[in-house]
Short mmCIF file of C-alpha atoms in Angstrom, two decimals:
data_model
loop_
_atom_site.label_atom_id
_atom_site.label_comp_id
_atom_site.label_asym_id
_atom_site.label_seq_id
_atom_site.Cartn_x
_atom_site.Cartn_y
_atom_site.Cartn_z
CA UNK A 1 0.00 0.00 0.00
CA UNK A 2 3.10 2.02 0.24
CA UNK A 3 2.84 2.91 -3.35
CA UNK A 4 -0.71 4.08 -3.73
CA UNK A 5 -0.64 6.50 -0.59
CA UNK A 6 3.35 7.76 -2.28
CA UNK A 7 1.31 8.53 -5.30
CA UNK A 8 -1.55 9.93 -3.48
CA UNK A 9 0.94 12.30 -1.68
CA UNK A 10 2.35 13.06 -5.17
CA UNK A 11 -0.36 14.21 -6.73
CA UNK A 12 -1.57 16.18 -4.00
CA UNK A 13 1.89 18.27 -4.12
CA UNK A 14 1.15 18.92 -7.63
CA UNK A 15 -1.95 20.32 -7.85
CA UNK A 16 -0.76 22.16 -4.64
CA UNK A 17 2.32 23.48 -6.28
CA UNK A 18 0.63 23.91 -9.49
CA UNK A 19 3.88 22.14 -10.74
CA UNK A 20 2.29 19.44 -13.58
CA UNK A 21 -0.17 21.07 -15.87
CA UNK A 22 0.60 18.21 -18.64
CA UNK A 23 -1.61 19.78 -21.48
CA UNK A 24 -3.56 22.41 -22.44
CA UNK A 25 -6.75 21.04 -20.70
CA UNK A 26 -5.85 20.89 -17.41
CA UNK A 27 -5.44 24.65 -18.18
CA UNK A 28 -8.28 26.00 -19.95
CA UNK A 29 -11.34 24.63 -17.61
CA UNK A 30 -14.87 25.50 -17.48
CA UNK A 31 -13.75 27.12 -14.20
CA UNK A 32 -11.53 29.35 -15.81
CA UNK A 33 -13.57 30.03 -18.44
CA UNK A 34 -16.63 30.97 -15.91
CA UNK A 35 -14.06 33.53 -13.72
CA UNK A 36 -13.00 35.00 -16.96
CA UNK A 37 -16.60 35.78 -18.23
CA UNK A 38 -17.85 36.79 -14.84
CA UNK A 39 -14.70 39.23 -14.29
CA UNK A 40 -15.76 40.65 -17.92
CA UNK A 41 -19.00 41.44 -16.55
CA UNK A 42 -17.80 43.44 -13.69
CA UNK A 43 -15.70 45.23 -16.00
CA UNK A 44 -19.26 46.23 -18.45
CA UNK A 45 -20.91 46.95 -15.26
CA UNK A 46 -17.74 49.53 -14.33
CA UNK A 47 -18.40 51.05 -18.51
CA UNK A 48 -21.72 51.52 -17.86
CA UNK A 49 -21.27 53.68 -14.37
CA UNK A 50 -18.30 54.90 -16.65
CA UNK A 51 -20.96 56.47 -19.86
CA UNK A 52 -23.38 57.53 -17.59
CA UNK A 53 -21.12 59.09 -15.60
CA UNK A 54 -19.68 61.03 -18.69
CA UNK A 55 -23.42 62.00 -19.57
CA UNK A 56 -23.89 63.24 -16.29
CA UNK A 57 -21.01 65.68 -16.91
CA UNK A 58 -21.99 67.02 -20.17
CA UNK A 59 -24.89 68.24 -18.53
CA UNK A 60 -23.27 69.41 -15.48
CA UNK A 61 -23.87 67.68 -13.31
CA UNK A 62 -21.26 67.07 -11.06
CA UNK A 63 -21.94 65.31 -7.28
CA UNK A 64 -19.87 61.95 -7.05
CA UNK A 65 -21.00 61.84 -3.12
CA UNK A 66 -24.86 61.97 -4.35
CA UNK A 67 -24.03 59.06 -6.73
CA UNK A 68 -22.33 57.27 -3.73
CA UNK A 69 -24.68 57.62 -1.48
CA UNK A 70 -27.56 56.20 -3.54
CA UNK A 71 -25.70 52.66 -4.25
CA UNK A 72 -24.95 52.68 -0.17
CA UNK A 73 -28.58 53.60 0.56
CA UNK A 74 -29.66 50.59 -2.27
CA UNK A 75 -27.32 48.31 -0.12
CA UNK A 76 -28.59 49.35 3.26
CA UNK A 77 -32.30 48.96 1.72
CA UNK A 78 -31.40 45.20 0.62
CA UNK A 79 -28.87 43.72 2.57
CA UNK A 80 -28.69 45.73 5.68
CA UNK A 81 -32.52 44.67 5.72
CA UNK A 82 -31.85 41.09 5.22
CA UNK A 83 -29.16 40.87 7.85
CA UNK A 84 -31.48 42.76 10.59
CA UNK A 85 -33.75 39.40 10.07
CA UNK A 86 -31.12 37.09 10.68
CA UNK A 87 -31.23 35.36 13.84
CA UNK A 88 -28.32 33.10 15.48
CA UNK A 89 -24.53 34.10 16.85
CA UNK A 90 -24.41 36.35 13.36
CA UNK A 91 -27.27 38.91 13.75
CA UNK A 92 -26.75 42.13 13.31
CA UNK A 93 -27.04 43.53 16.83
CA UNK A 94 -23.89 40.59 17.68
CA UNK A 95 -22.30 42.00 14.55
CA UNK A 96 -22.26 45.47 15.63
CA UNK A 97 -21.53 44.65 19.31
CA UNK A 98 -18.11 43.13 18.50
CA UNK A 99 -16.97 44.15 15.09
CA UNK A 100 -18.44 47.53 14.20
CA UNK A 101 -15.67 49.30 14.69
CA UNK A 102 -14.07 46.95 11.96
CA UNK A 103 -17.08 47.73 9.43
CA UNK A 104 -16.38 50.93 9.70
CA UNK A 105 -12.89 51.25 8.77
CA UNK A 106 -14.46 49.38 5.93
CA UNK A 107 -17.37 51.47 4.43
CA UNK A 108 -14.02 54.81 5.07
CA UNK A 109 -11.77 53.01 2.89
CA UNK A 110 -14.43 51.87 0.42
CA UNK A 111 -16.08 55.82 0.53
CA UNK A 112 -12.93 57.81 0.28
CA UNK A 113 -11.57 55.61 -2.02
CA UNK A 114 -14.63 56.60 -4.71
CA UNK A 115 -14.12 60.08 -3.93
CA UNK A 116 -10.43 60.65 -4.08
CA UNK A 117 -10.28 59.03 -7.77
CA UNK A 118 -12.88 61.12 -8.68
CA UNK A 119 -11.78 64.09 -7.28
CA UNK A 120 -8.43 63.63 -8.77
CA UNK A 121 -9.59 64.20 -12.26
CA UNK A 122 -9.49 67.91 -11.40
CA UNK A 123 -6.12 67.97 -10.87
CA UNK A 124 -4.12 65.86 -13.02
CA UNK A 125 -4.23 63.78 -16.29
CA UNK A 126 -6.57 61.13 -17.58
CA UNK A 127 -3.04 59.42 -18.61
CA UNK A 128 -1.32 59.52 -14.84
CA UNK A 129 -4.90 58.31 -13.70
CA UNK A 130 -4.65 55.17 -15.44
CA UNK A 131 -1.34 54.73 -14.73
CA UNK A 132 -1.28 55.19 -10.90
CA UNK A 133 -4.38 53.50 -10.01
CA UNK A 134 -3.15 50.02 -11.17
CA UNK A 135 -0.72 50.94 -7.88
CA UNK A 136 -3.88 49.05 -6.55
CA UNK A 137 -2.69 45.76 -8.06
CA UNK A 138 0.98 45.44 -5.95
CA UNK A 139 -0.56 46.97 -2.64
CA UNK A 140 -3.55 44.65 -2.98
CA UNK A 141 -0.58 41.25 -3.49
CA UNK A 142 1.19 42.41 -0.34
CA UNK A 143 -1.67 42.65 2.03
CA UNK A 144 -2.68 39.72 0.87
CA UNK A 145 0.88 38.58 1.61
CA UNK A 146 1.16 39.34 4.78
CA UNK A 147 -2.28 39.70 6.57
CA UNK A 148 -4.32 36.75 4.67
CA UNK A 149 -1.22 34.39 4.39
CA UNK A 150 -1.59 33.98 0.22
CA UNK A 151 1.57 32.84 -1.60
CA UNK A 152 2.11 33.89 -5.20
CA UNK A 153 4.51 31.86 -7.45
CA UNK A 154 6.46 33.21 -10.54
CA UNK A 155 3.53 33.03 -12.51
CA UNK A 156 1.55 35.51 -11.07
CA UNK A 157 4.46 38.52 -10.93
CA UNK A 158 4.84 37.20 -14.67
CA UNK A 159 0.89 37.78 -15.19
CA UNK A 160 0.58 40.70 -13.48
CA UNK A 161 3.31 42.33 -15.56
CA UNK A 162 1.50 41.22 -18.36
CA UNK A 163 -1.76 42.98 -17.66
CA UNK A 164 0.02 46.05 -17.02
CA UNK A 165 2.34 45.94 -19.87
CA UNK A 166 -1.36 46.00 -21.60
CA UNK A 167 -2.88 48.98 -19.42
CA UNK A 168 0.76 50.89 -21.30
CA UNK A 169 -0.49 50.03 -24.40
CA UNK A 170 -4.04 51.31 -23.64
CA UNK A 171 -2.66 54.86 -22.30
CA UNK A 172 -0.55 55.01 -25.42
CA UNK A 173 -3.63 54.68 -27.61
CA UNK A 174 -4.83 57.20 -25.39
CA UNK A 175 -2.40 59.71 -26.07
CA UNK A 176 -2.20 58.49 -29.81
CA UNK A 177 -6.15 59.41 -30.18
CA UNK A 178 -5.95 62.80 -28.25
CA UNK A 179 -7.19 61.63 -25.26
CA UNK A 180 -5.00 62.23 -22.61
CA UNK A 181 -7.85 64.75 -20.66
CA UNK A 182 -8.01 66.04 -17.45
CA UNK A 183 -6.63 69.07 -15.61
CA UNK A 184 -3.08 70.03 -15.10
CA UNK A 185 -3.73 72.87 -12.09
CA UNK A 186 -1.60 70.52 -9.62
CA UNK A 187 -0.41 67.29 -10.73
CA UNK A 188 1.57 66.45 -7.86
CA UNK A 189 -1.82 66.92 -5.46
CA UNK A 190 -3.12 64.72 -8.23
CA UNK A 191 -1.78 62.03 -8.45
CA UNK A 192 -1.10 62.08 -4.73
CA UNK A 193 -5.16 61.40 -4.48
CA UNK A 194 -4.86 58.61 -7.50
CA UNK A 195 -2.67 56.67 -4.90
CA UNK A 196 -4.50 57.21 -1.89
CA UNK A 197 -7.61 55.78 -3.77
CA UNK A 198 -5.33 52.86 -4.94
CA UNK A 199 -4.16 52.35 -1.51
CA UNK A 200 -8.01 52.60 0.09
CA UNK A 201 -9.21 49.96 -2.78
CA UNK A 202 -6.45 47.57 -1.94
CA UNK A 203 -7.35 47.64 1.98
CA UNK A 204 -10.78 47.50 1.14
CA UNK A 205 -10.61 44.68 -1.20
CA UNK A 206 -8.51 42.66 1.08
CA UNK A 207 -10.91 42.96 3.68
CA UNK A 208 -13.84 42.13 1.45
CA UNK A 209 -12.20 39.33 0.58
CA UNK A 210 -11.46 38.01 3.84
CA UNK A 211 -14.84 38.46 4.93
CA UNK A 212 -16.70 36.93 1.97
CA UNK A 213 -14.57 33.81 2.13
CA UNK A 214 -14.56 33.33 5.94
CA UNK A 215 -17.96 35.01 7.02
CA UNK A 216 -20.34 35.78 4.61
CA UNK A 217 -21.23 37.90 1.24
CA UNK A 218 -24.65 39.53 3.01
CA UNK A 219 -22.84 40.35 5.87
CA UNK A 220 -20.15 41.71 4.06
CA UNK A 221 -22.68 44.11 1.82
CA UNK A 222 -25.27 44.54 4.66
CA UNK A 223 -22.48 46.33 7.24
CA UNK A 224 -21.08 48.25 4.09
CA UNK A 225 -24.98 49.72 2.88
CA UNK A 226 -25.31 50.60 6.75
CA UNK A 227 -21.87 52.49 7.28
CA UNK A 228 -21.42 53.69 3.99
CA UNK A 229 -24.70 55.27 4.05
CA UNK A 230 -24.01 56.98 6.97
CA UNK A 231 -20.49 58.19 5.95
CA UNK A 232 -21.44 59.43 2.33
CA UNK A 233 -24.65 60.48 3.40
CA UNK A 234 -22.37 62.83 6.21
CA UNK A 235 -20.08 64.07 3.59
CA UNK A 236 -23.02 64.49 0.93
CA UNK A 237 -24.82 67.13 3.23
CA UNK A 238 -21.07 68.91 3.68
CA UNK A 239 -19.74 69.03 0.11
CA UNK A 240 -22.61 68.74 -2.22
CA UNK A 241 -25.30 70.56 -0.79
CA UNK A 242 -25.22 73.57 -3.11
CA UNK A 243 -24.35 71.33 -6.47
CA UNK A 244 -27.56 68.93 -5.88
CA UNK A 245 -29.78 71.72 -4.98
CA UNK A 246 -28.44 73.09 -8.46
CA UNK A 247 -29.17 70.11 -10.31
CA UNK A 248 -32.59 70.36 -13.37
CA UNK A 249 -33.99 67.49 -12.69
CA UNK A 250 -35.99 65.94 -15.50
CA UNK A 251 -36.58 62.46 -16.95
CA UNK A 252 -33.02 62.57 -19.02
CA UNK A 253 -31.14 63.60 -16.07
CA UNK A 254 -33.05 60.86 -13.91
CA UNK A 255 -32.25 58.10 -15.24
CA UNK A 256 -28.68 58.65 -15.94
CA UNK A 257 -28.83 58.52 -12.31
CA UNK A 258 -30.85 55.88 -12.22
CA UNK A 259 -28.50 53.52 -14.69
CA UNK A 260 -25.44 54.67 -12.71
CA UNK A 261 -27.04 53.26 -9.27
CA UNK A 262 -27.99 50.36 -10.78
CA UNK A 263 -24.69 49.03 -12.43
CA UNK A 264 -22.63 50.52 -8.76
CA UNK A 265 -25.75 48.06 -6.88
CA UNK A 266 -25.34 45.08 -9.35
CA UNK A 267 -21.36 45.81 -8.81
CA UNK A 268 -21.34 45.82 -5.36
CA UNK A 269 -23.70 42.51 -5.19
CA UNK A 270 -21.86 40.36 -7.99
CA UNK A 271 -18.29 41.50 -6.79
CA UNK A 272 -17.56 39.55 -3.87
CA UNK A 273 -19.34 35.95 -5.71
CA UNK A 274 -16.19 36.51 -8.22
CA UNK A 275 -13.86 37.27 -5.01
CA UNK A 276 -15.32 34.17 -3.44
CA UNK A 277 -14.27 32.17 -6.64
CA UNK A 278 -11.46 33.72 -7.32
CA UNK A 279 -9.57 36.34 -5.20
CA UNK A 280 -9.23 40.34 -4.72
CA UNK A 281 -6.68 40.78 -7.03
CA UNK A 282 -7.20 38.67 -9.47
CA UNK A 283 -10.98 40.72 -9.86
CA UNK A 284 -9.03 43.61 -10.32
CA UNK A 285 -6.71 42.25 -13.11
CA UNK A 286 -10.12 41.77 -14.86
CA UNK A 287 -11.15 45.25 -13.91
CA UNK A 288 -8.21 46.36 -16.36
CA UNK A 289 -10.13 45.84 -18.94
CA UNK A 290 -13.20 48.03 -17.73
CA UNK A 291 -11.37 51.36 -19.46
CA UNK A 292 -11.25 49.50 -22.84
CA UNK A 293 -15.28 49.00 -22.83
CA UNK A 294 -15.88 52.57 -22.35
CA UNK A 295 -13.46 53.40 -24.98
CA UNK A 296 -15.11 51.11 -27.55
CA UNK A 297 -18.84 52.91 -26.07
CA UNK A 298 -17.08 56.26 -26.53
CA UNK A 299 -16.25 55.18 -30.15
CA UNK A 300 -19.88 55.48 -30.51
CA UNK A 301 -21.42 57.53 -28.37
CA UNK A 302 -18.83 60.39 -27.89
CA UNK A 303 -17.04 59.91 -31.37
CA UNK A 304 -13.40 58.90 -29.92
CA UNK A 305 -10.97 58.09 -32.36
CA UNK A 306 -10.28 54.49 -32.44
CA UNK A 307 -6.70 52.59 -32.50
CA UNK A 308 -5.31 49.07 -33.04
CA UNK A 309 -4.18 49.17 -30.21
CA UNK A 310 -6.85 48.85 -28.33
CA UNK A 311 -7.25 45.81 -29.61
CA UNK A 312 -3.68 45.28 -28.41
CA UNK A 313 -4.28 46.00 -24.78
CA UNK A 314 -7.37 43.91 -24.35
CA UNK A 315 -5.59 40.85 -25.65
CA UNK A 316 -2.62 41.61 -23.72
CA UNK A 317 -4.47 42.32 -20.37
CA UNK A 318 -6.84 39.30 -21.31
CA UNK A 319 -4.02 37.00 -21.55
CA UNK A 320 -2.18 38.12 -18.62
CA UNK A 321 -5.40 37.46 -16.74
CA UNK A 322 -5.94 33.43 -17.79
CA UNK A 323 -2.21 33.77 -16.83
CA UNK A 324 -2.73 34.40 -13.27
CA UNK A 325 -5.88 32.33 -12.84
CA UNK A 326 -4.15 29.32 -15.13
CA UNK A 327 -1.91 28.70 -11.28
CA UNK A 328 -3.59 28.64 -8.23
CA UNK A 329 -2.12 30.60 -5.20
CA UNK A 330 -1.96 29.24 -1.52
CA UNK A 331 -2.15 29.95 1.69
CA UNK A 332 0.86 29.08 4.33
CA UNK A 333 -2.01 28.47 6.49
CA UNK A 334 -5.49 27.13 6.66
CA UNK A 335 -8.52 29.56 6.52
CA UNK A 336 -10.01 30.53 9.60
CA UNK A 337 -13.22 28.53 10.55
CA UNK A 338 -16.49 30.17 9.62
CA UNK A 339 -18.41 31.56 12.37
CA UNK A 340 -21.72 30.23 13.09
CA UNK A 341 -24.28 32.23 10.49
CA UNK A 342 -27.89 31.46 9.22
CA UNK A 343 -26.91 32.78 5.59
CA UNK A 344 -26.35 29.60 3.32
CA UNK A 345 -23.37 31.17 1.31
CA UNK A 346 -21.08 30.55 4.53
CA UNK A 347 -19.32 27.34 4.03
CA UNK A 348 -16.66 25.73 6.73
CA UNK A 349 -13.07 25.69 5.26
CA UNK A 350 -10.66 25.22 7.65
CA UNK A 351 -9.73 21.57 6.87
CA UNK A 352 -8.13 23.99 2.88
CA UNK A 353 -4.68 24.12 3.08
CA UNK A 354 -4.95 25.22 -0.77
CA UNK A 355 -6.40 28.79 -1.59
CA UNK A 356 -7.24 28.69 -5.02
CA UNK A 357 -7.64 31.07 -7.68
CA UNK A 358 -9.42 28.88 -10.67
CA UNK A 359 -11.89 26.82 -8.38
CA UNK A 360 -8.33 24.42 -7.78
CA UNK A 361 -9.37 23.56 -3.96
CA UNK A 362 -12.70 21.67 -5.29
CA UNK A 363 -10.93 19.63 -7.62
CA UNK A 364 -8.08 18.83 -5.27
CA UNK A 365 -11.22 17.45 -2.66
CA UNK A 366 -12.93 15.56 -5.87
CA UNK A 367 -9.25 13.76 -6.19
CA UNK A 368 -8.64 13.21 -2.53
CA UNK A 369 -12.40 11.90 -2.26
CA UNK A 370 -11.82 9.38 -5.23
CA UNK A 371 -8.55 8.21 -3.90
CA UNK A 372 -10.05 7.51 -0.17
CA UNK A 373 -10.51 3.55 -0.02
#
């Protein structure tokens, strides 16, 4: 029996390692296939806050924090709701009695994040923008490093150049086509904000993805509607008072507003099922290619002048993606146990040694179950 258990061992170190992908099928799964389609439709849902948002400004209308404040207040509305009915160890009042305070720091991160990207554009370059903000990517790997334990192999540094090598390409397209907008009053204050924002998303995305893989998805969304309503809803009344009271509302106007909430909601609510598959960062190698959809809308609907390569940087960025989700990372140690809840998406996983980035872990436990006499 020696043999058979050696080879079981075996073969568990390989798919752990990611060391023996013997052909191109072990590769190119129906997983990966499913995390690459459902990463492209976070990235159309970013293009179409991204068009209406561009509306919105060519009728002047200009209040990011009123946007804001209507996905948080959607949130609250659903999943705050839902979470308030939950009974058990994970209700909201046991929630807020022992990790508010974490919440919080959240819905801050999440909120000022929003706002310092979009308050950026009034300082520096569309160009410096684009190119700063994928600072999220790196910051994003070493929190993940350090405070959830994930390993990345070769691989993934390789991939991640990839994608950004791509995001170059896309800027110089940019600058080829005449795009390269934005104000130059203080680039330094700039793209001082662009990096902020970067390093807000990257906390906030680490923590969503901790708490979506070891808690829950409503719980995660439910405490971010509550506190993010109450933090944009704070800095709405401060900064944006005068600019909504000077907005003409009418039916156009309305549901530009209306579209925008509706793709930040369906955002928000898809997001952390991809994170759940996947992980943080790789969702936001997908995001890369969120740009590139409103350039090809733009193409149409605000006449931009189109290059090849555009083409370029989506196939780049797209390949540098099935790159990184091609290996799966690890963890040097086990996920935390998932704390008693009533919502069905929690699921126990501290027996995982294997964090996996292309659905890996599942097939590793099919394996181990088949191999079991």
């Amino acid at each position: 029996m020696e043999g058979p258990v050696e080879e079981r061992l075996c073969g568990k170190m390989k798919i752990g390692c990611g060391l023996h992908r013997d052909n191109l099928r072990d590769v190119f799964t129906w997983s990966l296939l499913k995390t690459i389609l459902m990463g492209q439709v976070l990235s159309l849902l970013i293009c179409g806050t991204a068009v209406s948002c561009e509306y919105l400004t060519h009728a002047k209308v200009e209040t990011p924090m009123l946007q804001s404040f209507l996905n948080y207040a959607l949130l609250l509305f659903t999943y705050t709701t839902h979470l308030s009915t939950r009974t058990g160890d994970r209700n909201i009042l046991q929630i807020l009695k022992t990790n508010w305070w974490k919440y919080l720091g959240m819905a801050i991160a999440d909120v000022e994040a929003n706002y310092a990207v979009v308050k950026a554009y009034q300082f520096t370059t569309l160009t410096s923008i684009q190119l700063l903000d994928c600072f999220v990517i790196p910051v994003l790997m070493l929190l993940s490093w350090f405070f959830l334990k994930t390993r990345y192999r070769v691989i993934h540094f390789v991939a991640v150049a990839v994608c950004l090598l791509g995001v170059g390409a896309m800027v110089g397209a940019d600058i080829l086509a005449g795009r390269d907008q934005g104000s130059t009053s203080d680039v330094l204050l700039g793209d001082g904000l662009v990096l902020l924002s970067a390093v807000l998303y990257a906390i906030s995305n680490m923590c969503q993805e901790h708490t979506v893989k070891n808690l829950s998805r409503v719980e995660f969304l439910g405490m971010m509607g509550l506190f993010g309503t109450l933090i944009s809803g704070v800095q709405l009344v401060v900064l944006e008072t005068r600019a909504v009271g000077e907005i003409k509302w009418d039916v156009h106007i309305s549901m530009l507003f209306v579209v925008y909430t509706l793709c930040m909601y369906a955002l928000y609510s898809f997001m952390p099922v991809v994170v759940k598959m996947t992980s943080a960062t790789a969702v936001n190698l997908s995001l890369l290619t969120a740009d590139l959809f409103s350039l090809f809308c733009g193409l149409f609907l605000f006449m931009y002048k189109f290059s090849a390569l555009y083409i370029v940087s989506f196939v780049v960025i797209t390949v540098g993606f099935i790159m990184f989700n091609a290996v799966p990372t690890y963890s040097v140690l086990p996920e935390e146990p998932t704390e008693a809840s009533d919502d069905p998406e929690a699921q126990s996983s501290s027996d995982q040694l294997l964090l996996s980035a292309d659905n890996d872990t599942q097939r590793t436990e099919t394996l181990t179950a088949n191999d079991t006499p």
